[in-house]
Each structure stands twice: as C-alpha cells, then as structure tokens.
GROMACS .gro file of C-alpha atoms in nm:
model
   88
    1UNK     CA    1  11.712  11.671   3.806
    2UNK     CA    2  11.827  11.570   4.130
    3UNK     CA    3  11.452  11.474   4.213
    4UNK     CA    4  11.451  11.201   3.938
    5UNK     CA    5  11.760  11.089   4.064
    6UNK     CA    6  11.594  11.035   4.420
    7UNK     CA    7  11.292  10.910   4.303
    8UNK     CA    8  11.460  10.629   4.101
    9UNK     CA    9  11.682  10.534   4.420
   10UNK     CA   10  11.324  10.515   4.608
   11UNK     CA   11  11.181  10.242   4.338
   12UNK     CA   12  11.519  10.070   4.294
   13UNK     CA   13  11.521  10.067   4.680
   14UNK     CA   14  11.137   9.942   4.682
   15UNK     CA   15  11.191   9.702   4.405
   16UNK     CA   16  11.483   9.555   4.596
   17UNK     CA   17  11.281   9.493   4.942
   18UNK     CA   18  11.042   9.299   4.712
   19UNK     CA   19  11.296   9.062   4.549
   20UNK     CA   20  11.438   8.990   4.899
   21UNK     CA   21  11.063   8.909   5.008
   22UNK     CA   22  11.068   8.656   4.707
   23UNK     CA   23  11.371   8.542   4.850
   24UNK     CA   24  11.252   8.469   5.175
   25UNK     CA   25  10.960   8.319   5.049
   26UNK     CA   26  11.175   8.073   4.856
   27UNK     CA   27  11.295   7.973   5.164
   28UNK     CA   28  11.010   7.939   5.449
   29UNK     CA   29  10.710   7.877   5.221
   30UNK     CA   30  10.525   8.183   5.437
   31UNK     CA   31  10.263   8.342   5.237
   32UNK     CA   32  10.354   8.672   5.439
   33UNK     CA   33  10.693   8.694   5.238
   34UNK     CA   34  10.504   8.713   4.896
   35UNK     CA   35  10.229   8.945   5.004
   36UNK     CA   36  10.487   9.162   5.118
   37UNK     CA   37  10.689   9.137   4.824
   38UNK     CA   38  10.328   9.221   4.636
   39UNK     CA   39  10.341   9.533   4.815
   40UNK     CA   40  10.668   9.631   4.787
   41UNK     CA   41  10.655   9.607   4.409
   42UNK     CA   42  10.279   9.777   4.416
   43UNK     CA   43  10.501  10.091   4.600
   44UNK     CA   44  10.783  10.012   4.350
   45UNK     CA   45  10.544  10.036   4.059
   46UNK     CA   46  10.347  10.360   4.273
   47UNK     CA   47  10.662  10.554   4.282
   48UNK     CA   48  10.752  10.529   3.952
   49UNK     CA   49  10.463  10.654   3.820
   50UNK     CA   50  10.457  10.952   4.030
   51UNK     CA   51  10.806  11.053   3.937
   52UNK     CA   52  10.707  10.982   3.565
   53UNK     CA   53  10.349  11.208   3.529
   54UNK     CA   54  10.460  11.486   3.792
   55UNK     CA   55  10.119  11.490   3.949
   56UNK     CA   56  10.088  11.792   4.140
   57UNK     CA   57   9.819  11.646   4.423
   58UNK     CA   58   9.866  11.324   4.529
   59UNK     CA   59   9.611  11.267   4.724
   60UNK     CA   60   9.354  11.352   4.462
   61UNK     CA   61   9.546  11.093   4.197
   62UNK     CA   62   9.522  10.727   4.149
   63UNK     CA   63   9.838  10.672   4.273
   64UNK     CA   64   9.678  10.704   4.607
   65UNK     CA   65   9.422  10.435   4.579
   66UNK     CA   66   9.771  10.228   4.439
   67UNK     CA   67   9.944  10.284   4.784
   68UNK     CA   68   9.659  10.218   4.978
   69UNK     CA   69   9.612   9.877   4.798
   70UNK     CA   70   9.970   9.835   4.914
   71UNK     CA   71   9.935   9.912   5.303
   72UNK     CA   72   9.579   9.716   5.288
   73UNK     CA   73   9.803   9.471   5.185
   74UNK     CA   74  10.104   9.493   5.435
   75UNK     CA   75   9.813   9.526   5.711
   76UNK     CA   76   9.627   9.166   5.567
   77UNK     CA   77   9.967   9.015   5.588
   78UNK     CA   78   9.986   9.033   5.948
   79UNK     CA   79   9.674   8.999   6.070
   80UNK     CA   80   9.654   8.670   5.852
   81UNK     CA   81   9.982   8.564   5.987
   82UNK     CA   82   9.901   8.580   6.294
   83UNK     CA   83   9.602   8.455   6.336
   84UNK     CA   84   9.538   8.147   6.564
   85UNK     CA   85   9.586   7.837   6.390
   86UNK     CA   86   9.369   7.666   6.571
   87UNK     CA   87   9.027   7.852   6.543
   88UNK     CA   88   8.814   7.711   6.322
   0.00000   0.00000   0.00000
C-alpha cells in the first residue's frame, strides 16, 4: 500500500516539474522549457504505468525504452540549447 502511495507522489511530483516547464516556457519563449516539460510528463506518464502493471523487470519492459525517450530528450535539450548561434 504504502508503495502506491509513493509512486503516486513520484508522478504528481513529475507531473508538477512539467507544468512549471510550461510555465517557464510561457515566459522566455525557450524551446528548452517545453522539451523539458515533454520529458517530465514522458517520466510522469513512465511512472504511472509502472506502479499500475507491477512489472517485475524493468529493464526488460517498455517502460524502459519510455524513459530513455525521456533522457534522449533532456540530453537534446541541452546540446540544442547550447549550441553556437552563429555556426551555420
């Protein structure tokens, strides 16, 4: 029981980091903010799931290729944002 309990604090918590991503996007106009928010919602929506089917191996389950989509993610985000503007 308790472990449900944790594991919805974990999405709530992930789903929360997105929205304030949003947030942030709303005000700067970076595309980082929403492809972090992407991710954060992709580990939202990962976390969930895992909680919800009990899968005994993660690493053998979908729901790894779903967090690794979200870190490829994170990763493309900062690489793109930093970037030099000026190279063609």
């Amino acid at each position: 029981m308790i472990e449900q309990f944790l594991s919805g604090a974990v999405v709530m918590a992930f789903a929360i980091a997105g929205l304030l991503f949003l947030k942030y996007y709303r005000r700067t106009r970076q595309r980082l903010f929403v492809i972090f928010a992407a991710s954060f919602f992709l580990l939202a929506v990962n976390y969930a799931w895992l909680a919800l089917t009990q899968v005994p191996v993660e690493e053998r389950s979908p729901l790894f290729l779903v967090r690794l989509l979200a870190f490829s993610l994170i990763i493309f985000a900062i690489v793109y944002s930093n970037r030099d503007k000026s190279a063609p």
